[in-house]
Structure formats: structure tokens, C-alpha cells
Coordinates of C-alpha atoms and ligand atoms in Angstrom, one line a residue:
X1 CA 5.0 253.5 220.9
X2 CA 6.0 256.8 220.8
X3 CA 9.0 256.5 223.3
X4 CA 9.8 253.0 221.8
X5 CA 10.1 254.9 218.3
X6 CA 12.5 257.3 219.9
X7 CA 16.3 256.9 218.4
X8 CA 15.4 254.3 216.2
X9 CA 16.3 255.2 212.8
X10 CA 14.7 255.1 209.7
X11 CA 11.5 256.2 211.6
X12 CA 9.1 255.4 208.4
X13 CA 10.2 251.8 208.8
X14 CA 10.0 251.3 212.6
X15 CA 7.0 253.2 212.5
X16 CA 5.3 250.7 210.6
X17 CA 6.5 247.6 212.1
X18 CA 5.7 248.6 215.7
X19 CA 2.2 249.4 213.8
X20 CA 2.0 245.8 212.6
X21 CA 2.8 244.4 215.9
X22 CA 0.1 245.6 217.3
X23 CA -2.5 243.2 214.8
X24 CA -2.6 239.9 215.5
X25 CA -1.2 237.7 212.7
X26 CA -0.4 234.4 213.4
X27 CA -0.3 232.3 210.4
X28 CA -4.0 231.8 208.7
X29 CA -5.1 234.2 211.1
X30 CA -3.4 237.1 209.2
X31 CA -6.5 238.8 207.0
X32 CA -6.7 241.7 210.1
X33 CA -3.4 242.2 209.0
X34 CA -3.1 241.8 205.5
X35 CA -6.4 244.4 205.4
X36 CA -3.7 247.0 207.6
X37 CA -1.4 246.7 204.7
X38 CA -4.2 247.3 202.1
X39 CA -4.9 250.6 204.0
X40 CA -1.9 251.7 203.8
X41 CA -1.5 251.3 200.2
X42 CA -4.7 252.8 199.9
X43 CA -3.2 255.7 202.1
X44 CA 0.2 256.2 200.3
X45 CA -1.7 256.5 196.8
X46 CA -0.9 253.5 195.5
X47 CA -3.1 250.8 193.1
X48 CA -4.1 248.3 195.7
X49 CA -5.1 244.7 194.5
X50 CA -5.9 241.6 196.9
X51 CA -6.4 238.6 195.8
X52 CA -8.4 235.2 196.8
X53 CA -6.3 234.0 199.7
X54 CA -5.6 237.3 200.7
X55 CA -2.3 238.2 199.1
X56 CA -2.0 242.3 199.1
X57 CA 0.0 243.8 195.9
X58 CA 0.5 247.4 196.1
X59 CA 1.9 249.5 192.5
X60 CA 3.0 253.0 193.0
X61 CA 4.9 254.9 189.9
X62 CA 8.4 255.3 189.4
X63 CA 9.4 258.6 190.4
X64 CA 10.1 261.8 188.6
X65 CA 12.6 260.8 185.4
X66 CA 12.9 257.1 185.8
X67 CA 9.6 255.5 184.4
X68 CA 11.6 254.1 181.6
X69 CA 13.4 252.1 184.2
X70 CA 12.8 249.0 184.8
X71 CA 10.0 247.6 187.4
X72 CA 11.2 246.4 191.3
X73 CA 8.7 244.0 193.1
X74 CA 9.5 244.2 197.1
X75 CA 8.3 241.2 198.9
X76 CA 8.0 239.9 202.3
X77 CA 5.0 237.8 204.0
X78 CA 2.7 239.6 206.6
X79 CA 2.2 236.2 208.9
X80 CA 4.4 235.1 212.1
X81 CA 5.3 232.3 214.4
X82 CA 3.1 232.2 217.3
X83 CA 5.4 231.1 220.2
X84 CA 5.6 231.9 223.7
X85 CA 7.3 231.0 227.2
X86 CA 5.5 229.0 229.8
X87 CA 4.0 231.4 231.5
X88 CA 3.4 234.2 229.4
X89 CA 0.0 235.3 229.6
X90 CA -0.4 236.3 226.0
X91 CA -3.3 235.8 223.5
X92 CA -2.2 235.5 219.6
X93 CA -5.2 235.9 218.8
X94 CA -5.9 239.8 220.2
X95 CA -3.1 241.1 222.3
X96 CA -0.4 243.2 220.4
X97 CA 3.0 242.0 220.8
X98 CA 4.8 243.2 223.5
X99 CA 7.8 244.7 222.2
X100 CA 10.3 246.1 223.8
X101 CA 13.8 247.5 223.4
X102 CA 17.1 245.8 224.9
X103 CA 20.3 248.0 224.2
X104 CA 20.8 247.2 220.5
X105 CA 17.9 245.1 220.1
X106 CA 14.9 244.8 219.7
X107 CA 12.6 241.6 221.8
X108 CA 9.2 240.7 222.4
X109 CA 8.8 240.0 226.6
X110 CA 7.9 236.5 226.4
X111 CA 7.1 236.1 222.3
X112 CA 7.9 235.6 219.3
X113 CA 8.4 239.3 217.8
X114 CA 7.5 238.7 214.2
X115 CA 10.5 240.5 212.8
X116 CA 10.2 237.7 210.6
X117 CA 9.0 238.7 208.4
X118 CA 7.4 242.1 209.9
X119 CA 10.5 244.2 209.1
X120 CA 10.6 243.3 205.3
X121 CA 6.8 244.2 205.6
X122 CA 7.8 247.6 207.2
X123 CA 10.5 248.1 204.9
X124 CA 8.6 247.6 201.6
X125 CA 5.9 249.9 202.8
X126 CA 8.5 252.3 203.7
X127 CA 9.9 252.4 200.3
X128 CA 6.5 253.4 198.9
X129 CA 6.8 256.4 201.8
X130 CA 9.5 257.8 201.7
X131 CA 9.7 261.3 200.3
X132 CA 12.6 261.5 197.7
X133 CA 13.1 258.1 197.5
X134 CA 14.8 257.2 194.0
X135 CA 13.1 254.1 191.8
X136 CA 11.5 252.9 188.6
X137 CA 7.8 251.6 189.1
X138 CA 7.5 249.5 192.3
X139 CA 5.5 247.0 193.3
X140 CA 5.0 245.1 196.7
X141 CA 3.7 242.2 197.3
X142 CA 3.0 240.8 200.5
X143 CA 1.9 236.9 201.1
X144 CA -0.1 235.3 203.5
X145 CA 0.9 231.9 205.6
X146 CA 4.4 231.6 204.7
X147 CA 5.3 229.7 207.7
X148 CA 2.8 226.8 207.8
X149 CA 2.0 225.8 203.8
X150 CA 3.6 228.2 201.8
X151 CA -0.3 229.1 200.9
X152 CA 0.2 232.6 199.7
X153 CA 2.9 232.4 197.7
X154 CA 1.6 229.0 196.0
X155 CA -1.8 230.8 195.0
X156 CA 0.2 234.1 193.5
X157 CA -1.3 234.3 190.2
X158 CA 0.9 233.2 186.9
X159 CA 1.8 237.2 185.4
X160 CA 0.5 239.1 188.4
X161 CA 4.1 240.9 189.0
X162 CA 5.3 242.9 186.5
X163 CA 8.4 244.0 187.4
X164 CA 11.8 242.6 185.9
X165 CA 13.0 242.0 189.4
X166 CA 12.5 240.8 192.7
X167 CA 13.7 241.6 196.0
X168 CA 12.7 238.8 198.7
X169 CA 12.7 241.4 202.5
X170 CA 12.7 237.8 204.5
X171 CA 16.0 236.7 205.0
X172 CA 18.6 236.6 208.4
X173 CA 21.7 238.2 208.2
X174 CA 22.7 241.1 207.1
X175 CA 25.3 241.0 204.2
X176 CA 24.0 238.0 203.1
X177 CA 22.6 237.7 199.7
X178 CA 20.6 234.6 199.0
X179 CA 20.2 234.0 195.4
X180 CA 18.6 230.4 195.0
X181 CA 16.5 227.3 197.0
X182 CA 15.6 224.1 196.5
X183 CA 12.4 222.4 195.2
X184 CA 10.8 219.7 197.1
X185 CA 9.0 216.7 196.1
X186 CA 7.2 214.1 198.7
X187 CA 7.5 209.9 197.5
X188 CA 5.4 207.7 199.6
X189 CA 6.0 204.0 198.9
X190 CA 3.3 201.3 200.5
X191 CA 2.8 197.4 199.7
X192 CA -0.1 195.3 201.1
X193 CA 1.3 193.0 203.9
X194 CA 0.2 189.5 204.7
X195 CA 0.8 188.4 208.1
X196 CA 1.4 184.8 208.5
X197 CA 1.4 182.8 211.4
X198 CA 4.8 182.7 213.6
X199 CA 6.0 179.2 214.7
X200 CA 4.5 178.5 218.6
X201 CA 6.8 179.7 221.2
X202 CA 7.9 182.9 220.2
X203 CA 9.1 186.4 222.3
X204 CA 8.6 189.5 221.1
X205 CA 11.1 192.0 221.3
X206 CA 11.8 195.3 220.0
X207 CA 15.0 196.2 218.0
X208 CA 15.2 200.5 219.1
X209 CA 17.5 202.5 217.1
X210 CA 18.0 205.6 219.3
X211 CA 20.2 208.3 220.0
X212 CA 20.8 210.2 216.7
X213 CA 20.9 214.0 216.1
X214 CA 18.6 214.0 213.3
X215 CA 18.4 217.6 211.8
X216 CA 16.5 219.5 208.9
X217 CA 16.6 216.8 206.4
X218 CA 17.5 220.2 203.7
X219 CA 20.0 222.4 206.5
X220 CA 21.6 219.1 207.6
X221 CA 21.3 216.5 205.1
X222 CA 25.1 216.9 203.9
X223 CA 26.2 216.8 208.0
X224 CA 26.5 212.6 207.8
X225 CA 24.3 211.7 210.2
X226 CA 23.0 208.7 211.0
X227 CA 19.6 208.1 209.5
X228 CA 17.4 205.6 212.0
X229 CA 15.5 203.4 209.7
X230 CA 18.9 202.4 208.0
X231 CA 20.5 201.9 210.3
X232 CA 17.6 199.4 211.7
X233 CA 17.5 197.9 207.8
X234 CA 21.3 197.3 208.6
X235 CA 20.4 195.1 211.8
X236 CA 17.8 193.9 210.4
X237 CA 19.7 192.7 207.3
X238 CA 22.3 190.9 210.1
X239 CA 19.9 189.0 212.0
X240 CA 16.7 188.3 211.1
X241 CA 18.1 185.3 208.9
X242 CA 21.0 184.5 211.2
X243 CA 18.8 184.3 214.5
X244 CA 16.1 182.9 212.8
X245 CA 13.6 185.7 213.6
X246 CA 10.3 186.8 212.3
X247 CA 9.7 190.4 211.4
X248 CA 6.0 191.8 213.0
X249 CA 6.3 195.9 212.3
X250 CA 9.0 198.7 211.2
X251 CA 8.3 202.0 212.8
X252 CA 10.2 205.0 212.4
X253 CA 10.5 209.0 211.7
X254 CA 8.2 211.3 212.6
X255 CA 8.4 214.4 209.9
X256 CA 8.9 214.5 206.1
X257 CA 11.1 216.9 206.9
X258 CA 13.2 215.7 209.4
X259 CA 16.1 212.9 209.4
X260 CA 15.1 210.1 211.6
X261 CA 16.3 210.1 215.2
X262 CA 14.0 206.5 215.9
X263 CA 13.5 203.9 214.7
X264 CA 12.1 200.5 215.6
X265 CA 11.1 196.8 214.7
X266 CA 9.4 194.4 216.4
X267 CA 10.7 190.9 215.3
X268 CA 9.2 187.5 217.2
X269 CA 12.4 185.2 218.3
X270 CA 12.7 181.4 219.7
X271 CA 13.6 182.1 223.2
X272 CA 17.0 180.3 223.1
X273 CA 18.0 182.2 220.9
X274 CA 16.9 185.3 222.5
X275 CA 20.6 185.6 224.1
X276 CA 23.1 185.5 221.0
X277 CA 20.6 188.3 219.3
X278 CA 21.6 190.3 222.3
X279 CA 25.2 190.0 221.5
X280 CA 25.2 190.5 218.3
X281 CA 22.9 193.1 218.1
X282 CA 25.7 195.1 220.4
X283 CA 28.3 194.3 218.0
X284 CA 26.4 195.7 216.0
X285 CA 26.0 198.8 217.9
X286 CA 29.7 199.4 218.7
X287 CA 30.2 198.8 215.0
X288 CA 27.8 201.4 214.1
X289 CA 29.2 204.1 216.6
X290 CA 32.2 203.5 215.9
X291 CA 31.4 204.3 211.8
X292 CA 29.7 207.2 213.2
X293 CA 32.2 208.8 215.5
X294 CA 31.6 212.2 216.4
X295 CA 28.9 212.8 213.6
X296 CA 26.4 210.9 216.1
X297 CA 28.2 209.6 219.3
X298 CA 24.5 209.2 220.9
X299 CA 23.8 206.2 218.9
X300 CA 22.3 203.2 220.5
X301 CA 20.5 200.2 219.7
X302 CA 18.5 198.2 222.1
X303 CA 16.5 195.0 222.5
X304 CA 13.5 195.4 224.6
X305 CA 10.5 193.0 225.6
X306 CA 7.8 194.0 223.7
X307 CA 4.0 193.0 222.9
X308 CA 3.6 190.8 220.3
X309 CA 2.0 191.7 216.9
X310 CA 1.3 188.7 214.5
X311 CA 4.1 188.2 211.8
X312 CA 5.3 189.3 208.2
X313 CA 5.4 186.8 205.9
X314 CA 8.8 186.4 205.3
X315 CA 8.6 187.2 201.4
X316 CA 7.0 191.0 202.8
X317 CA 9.9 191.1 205.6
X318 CA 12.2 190.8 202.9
X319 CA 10.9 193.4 200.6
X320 CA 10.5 195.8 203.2
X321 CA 14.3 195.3 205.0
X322 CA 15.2 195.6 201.4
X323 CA 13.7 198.6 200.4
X324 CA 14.6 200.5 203.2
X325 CA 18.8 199.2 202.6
X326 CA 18.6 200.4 199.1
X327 CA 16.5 203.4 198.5
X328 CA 18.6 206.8 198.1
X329 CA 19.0 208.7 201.4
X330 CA 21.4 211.7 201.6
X331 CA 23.1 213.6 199.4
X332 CA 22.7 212.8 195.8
X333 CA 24.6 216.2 193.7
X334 CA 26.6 219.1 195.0
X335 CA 26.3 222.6 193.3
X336 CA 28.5 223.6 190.7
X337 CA 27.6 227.2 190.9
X338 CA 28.3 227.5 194.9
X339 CA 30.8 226.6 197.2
X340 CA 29.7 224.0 199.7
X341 CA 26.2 224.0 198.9
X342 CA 24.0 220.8 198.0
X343 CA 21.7 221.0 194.8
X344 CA 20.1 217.7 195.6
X345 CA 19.1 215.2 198.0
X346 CA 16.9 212.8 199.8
X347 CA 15.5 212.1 203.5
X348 CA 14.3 208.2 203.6
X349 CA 12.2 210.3 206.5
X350 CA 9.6 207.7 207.9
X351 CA 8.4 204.2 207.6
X352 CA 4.7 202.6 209.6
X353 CA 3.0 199.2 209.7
X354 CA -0.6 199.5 210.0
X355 CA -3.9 199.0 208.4
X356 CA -2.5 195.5 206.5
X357 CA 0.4 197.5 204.9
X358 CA 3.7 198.9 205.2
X359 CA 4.3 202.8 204.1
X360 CA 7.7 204.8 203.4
X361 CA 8.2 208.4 202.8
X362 CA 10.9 210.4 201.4
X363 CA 11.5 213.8 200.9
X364 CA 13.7 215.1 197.6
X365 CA 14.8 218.3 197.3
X366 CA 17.0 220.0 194.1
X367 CA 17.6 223.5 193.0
X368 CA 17.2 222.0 189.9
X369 CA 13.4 220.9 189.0
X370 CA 15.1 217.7 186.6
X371 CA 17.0 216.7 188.9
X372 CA 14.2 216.7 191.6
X373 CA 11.9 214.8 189.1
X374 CA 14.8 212.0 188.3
X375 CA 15.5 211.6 192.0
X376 CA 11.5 210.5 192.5
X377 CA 11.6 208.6 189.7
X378 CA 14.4 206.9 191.2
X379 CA 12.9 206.4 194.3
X380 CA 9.9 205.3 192.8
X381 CA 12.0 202.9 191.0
X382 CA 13.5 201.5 193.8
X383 CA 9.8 201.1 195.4
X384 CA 8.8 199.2 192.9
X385 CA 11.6 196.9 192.4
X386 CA 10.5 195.5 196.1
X387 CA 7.3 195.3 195.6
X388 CA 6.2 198.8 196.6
X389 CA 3.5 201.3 195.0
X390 CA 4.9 204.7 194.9
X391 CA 3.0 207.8 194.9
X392 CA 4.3 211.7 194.4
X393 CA 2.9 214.7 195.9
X394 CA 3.3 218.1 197.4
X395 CA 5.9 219.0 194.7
X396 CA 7.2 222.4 194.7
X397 CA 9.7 224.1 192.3
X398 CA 13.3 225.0 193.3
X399 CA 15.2 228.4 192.6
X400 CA 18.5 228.0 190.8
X401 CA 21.1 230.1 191.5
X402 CA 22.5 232.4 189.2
X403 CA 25.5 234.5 190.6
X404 CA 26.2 236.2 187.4
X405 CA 22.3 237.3 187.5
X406 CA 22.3 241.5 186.7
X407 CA 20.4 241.5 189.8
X408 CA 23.0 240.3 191.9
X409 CA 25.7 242.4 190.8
X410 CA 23.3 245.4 190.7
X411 CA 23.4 244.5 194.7
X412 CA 26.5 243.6 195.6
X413 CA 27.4 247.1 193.7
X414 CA 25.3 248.8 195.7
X415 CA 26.7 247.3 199.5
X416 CA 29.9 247.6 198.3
X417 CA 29.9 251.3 197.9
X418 CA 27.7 251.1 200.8
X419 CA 30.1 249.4 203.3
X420 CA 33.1 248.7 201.2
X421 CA 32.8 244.7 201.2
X422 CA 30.9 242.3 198.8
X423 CA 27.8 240.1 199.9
X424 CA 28.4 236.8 201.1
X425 CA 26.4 235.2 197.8
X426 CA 24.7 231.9 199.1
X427 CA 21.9 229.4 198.4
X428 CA 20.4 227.4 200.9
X429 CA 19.0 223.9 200.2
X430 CA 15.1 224.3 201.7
X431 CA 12.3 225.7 200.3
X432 CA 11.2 229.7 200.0
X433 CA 8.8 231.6 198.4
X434 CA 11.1 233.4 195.9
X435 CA 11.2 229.3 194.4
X436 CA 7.2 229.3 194.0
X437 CA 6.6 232.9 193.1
X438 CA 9.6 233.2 190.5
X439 CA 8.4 229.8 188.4
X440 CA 4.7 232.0 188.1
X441 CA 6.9 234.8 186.3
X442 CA 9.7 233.6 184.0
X443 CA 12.8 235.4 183.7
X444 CA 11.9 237.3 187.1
X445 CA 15.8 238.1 188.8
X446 CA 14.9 237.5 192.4
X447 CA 17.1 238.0 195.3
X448 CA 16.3 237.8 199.2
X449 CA 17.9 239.7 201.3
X450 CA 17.3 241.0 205.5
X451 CA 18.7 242.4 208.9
X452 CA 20.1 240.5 211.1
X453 CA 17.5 238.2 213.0
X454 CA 17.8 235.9 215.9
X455 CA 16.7 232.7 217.7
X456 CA 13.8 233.0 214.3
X457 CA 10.3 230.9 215.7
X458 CA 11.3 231.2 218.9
X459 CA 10.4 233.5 222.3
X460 CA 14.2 234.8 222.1
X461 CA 13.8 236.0 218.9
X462 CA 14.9 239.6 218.2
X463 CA 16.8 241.9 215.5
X464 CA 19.4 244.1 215.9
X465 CA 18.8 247.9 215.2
X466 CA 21.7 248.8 213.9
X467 CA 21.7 246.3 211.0
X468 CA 18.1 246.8 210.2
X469 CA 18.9 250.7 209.7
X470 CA 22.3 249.4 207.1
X471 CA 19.5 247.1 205.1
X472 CA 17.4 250.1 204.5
X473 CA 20.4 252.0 203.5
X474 CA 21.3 249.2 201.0
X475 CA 17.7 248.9 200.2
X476 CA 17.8 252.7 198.9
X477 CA 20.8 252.4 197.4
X478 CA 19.7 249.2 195.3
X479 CA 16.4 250.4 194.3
X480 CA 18.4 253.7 192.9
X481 CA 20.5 252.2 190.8
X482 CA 18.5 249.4 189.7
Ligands
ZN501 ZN1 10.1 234.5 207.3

């Protein structure tokens, strides 16, 4: 550690990180770790509190002449992405991770290296030890399991900060100032199927919608991308009447959080007919990727033989074609407060026929918690309109952003007579914890900021030095003038 430490500047920070490294913290597997940072409060002085799940807040004083300032919560979360190469013989469970320095960065041989969030870690517990370090009272708090559920920040309790703002350590790239996120909310439509008998002499076949880029349903919802199961409500909407078919089973999307790259249906035809479906269903394919163009040039849509399943009635094919044509998907409201960003949308994300019913999801996100709520109401709406039950779950709030905040000119202030140049000021439309944790504490200013990290959650992943020395620089600079 000693020679990795060597010319690596500020040495508090580094210090620390290549501490943390050596504990094993995988998500849910992080208490080893999250005990480390307790100790280390315990070390530097400071009150140390831990709470149920394992969330560590640290308090230390302001220092001498500014306890009349006001309070500065650090925060960053203690767990990592487990990943590795095929290959690597590492354990995630005990082995520290092997980190190693490449010119300018720094990698992990084979890993993950948990810069996310370990630097924001190191840097927070840096602040509380550096000698001479000018702020008001400072708190840090440091989550559990931000990478599978969210769990730590979602159990913070209501009133357990008390400072007046919030610094966020886990964000990507250095200048960058993110000052809002969206809110999520899950809507899960299902309606009892009857299956009815198909006329004799039937063929199965599967319609395949294939080919698509899919994407984040928040990153990438606003890219135009073809979404699957519409586009198999669009064919479906051609032909099942035209061709005379029966509709067996819609299947399609894999993650709540993902736009659909598949989907399928399985539909029974009359054999002579089996040929014109073909041809139109590739009509209907050229017509679709040619409405796509070079959003999704991968489309295609196939027929395939398949096994049969007994059939929909048609009253239930109807309902479910028709749901999945007029539900929302995409993007519903753009932000008025940044450039370019979306404030709210929708992924139509999967549909399933099993267990005598039919089920689709959606994912809504907004900045804006209204907004969120009308969008599931909406959906629900729609659901019920076609016959559907709708249910809501795993709602979480959004972050709105606020680039006239004091907080965010306190910072931009201090990188500009840092490095002469303002933030880039941006929101993203997914979920963090700044969203959760700021709702507990109203009128909290919160902004995330971060070094620059790369190829995040995967074995590549690695930060550059040089911009992890500028953030503490900016760090210190904020946390004086704040
Ligand atoms: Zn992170």
C-alpha cells in the first residue's frame, strides 16, 4: 500500500480508500465495512451513530470561528459492484481488491475497483481529517446497498441530518454538477383470461419482434427507440382480424427497467392462410424499419413454427392487443428548468401470459412527484378501460432541480475560482439517493458531485488521479465558503 500511496495526492484521501479496498463490500455484504467507517469516526473524534440497516453518520464540530455557520452533510455509500473477468480468481467475499496503478489511473486487475462509491467514502472521511480544514458543523453519512435496492438510503430516518445542505461524493465526472433525479413508480396491469377453444385445424406460429437496441428505460427513453411489445400490438392490430387468426400468448421484456428488445405472440392460423400472413407480416416489417431508420436499423419481425397453446377468447385478445396500442410509453414532459433533459416518462417494460391471466408492467419516472402520480393514474386508467386491474408499487420520490438553489451557486463559485470555468449543471432522469434521502429532510439543498470514473460496474472500471485530487480541491474550497 505503501508504494501504491506514493505520489498520489491528497494522501488522507487515498489513504483511506486503498484502506477500504481491502474489506470486502459487495452490496448487502457491506456491515465489515460500514463497522471500518464507524472506527474511524470513533478514531477522528467524532459522534458516531449507526442505525438499523447499518447506515454510519459521523458529526464532528465546525472548526474554530464558524459554529454559527451553517451545517454540511457529506455523503456517499460504502457498498460496490461485485464484477470480475472470466478467469479472475477473486473471492468478493474475503480477498481485498487488487488495485493497482496504470499511469494516470487507477484499476483493479481483473475487478470492479469500487471507486464507486469508495472515493466519496474516502473523501468525506478525509474532510473530518484533515488538519486546518475550514467548515461549519459537518456531518457524514454513509449508506448501505446503494446498488441493488436503494436499502440504506430508503431506511435513513425522517430528521436524522441536520445540516442545511447536502453534498452527494457519488457522481462520474468531474465538473459536473448534478442537481436533481427522477422518482419512480412501478404499474402492473393483469386481467383473468379465458381460453376458448380454436376452430380444428389450426398452426401455431410465433409472431418475434427482434432486433431492437433497448436501453435504460430512464438514460434512453427520449433516444426513439423502438419499444418491442408495440410494435408486436402494431402487427397484431394488422392481422389477427385480417388473417383470421387466434391469439394464444403475448410475451415480452425482461426488466422494469429496461425498454423491450423482444417480444412475441403466439397466434393459431388456418393453414391456407399461413402464406399471405407471411407477406404481410414483412410489409409490415419493412414499414417498421423503415419508420425507424437509424434509431433501430436491427429491427426484425419473424414468423416461426411454434407449439401450440390453447386460445384467447377473442373478447381477451382484443383487450390485451388494445391495451398494449394505447397505454403511454416514452416520453410524456420535458424539463423547463434544463436543457435537454426529460422530467417525465414511461417504459410499457414487459407483458406474460400464464397462470390463466395476462400481466403488463410499466415503469414511470418524473422529477416531479405529481407528475409521477398522474402518469400512474393514467396508466391505471388506461388498464382499466380494457379490462385490466392495475396495481402501484415500489414508488420512490424524485429530486427536482433547482439551478438557482444557494447551494449550487455556493459551488459553481467555488470551481470557478478553482479552475476558472462553471460546472456543467445537469439532472439525469433515473433514480439516486439524494431523491430518497432529501424528501426525509425538507428544504435540505443537495448537490452530487465526483471524479472522473470509468466503465462504472464493470472489470474496466477505474478513476483518474488527477481529477480525483481537483474534487478534493473543490471539495475544500466549497465546504469553506459554504
Ligand atoms: Zn455509486
Amino acid at each position: 500500500m505503501d508504494d501504491l500511496l506514493r505520489g498520489l495526492e491528497p494522501k488522507l484521501l487515498w489513504k483511506y480508500f486503498l484502506e477500504l479496498s481491502a474489506i470486502p463490500r459487495g452490496s448487502r455484504q457491506e456491515a465489515a465495512a460500514a463497522a471500518w467507517v464507524a472506527a474511524q469516526g470513533r478514531a477522528l473524534g467524532c459522534e458516531v451513530e449507526v442505525d438499523e440497516v447499518g447506515n454510519v453518520l459521523l458529526r464532528k464540530a465546525a472548526s474554530a470561528g464558524r459554529a454559527e455557520r451553517p451545517g454540511v452533510a457529506l455523503q456517499a455509500h460504502v457498498d460496490m459492484v461485485c464484477e470480475k473477468n472470466e478467469g479472475t480468481a477473486h473471492d468478493f467475499a474475503r480477498d481485498p481488491i487488487p488495485v493497482y496503478r496504470d499511469g494516470d489511473v487507477l484499476r483493479a486487475r481483473g475487478t470492479t475497483l469500487g471507486a464507486d462509491d469508495g472515493i466519496g467514502v474516502a473523501a468525506a472521511l478525509a474532510a473530518l481529517a484533515t488538519p486546518g480544514l475550514a467548515h461549519g458543523p459537518l456531518e457524514v453519512l454513509v449508506t448501505i446497498d446503494e446498488e441493488t435496492g436503494l436499502t440504506g438510503a430508503n431506511a435513513v430516518r425522517p430528521g436524522w441530518l441536520r445540516s442545511r445542505y447536502l453534498l452527494n461524493l457519488d457522481s462520474e465526472e468531474e465538473g459536473e454538477l448534478t442537481i436533481g433525479c427522477a422518482g419512480g413508480i412501478d404499474t402492473v396491469g393483469s386481467r383473468p383470461v379465458t381460453r376458448a377453444p380454436a376452430p380444428a385445424e389450426r398452426v401455431a406460429l410465433r409472431l418475434k419482434v427482434s432486433g431492437l437496441k433497448g436501453g435504460h428505460s430512464g438514460v434512453d427513453i427520449a433516444a426513439g427507440r423502438g419499444n418491442a411489445l408495440r410494435i408486436l400490438a402494431q402487427v397484431l392490430d394488422a392481422v389477427l382480424g385480417s388473417h383470421d387468426l387466434r391469439l394464444a400468448a403475448v410475451r415480452g421484456g425482461n426488466k422494469r427497467n429496461a425498454i423491450p428488445r423482444e417480444a412475441s405472440a403466439l397466434v393459431l392460423a388456418d393453414p391456407g392462410r399461413e402464406a399471405a400472413l407471411r407477406a404481410d407480416v414483412a410489409r409490415l416489417a419493412a414499414e417498421w424499419r423503415s419508420a425507424l431508420g437509424a434509431l433501430d436499423p436491427g429491427l426484425a419481425i419473424t414468423v416461426e413454427p411454434a407449439a401450440a397453446e390453447p386460445a384467447l377468447s377473442p373478447g381477451d385478445a382484443r383487450a390485451v392487443v388494445g391495451l398494449l396500442l394505447a397505454a403511454p410509453h416514452g416520453v410524456e414532459a420535458m424539463s423547463p428548468d434544463i436543457e435537454g433533459l426529460v422530467q417525465t416518462s414511461t417504459n410499457l417494460a414487459m407483458a406474460d401470459t400464464r397462470d390463466g391471466q395476462v400481466e403488463v408492467a410499466f415503469l414511470s419516472r418524473s422529477a416531479i412527484d405529481a407528475s409521477k402520480r398522474a402518469l400512474g393514474a393514467r396508466i391505471a386508467a388506461t388498464c382499466a378501460l380494457a379490462g385490466f386491474e392495475a396495481r402501484h408499487g415500489g414508488e420512490y420520490p424524485g429530486w427536482k432541480p433547482e439551478p438557482g438553489a444557494s447551494l449550487v451557486r455556493h459551488v459553481d463559485a467555488a470551481h470557478g475560482a478553482l479552475f476558472g470555468k462553471p460546472m456543467v449543471v445537469k439532472a439525469i432522469h433515473a433514480g439516486l439517493e439524494c431523491g430518497i434521502i432529501g424528501e426525509k429532510h425538507p428544504g435540505l439543498e443537495m448537490v452530487s458531485l465526483g471524479p472522473t470514473l470509468k466503465d462504472v460496474h464493470t472489470p474496466d472500471e477505474h478513476v483518474s488521479i488527477p481529477s480525483v485530487e481537483r474534487f478534493w480541491r473543490l471539495l475544500c474550497g466549497v465546504l469553506e465558503r459554504l
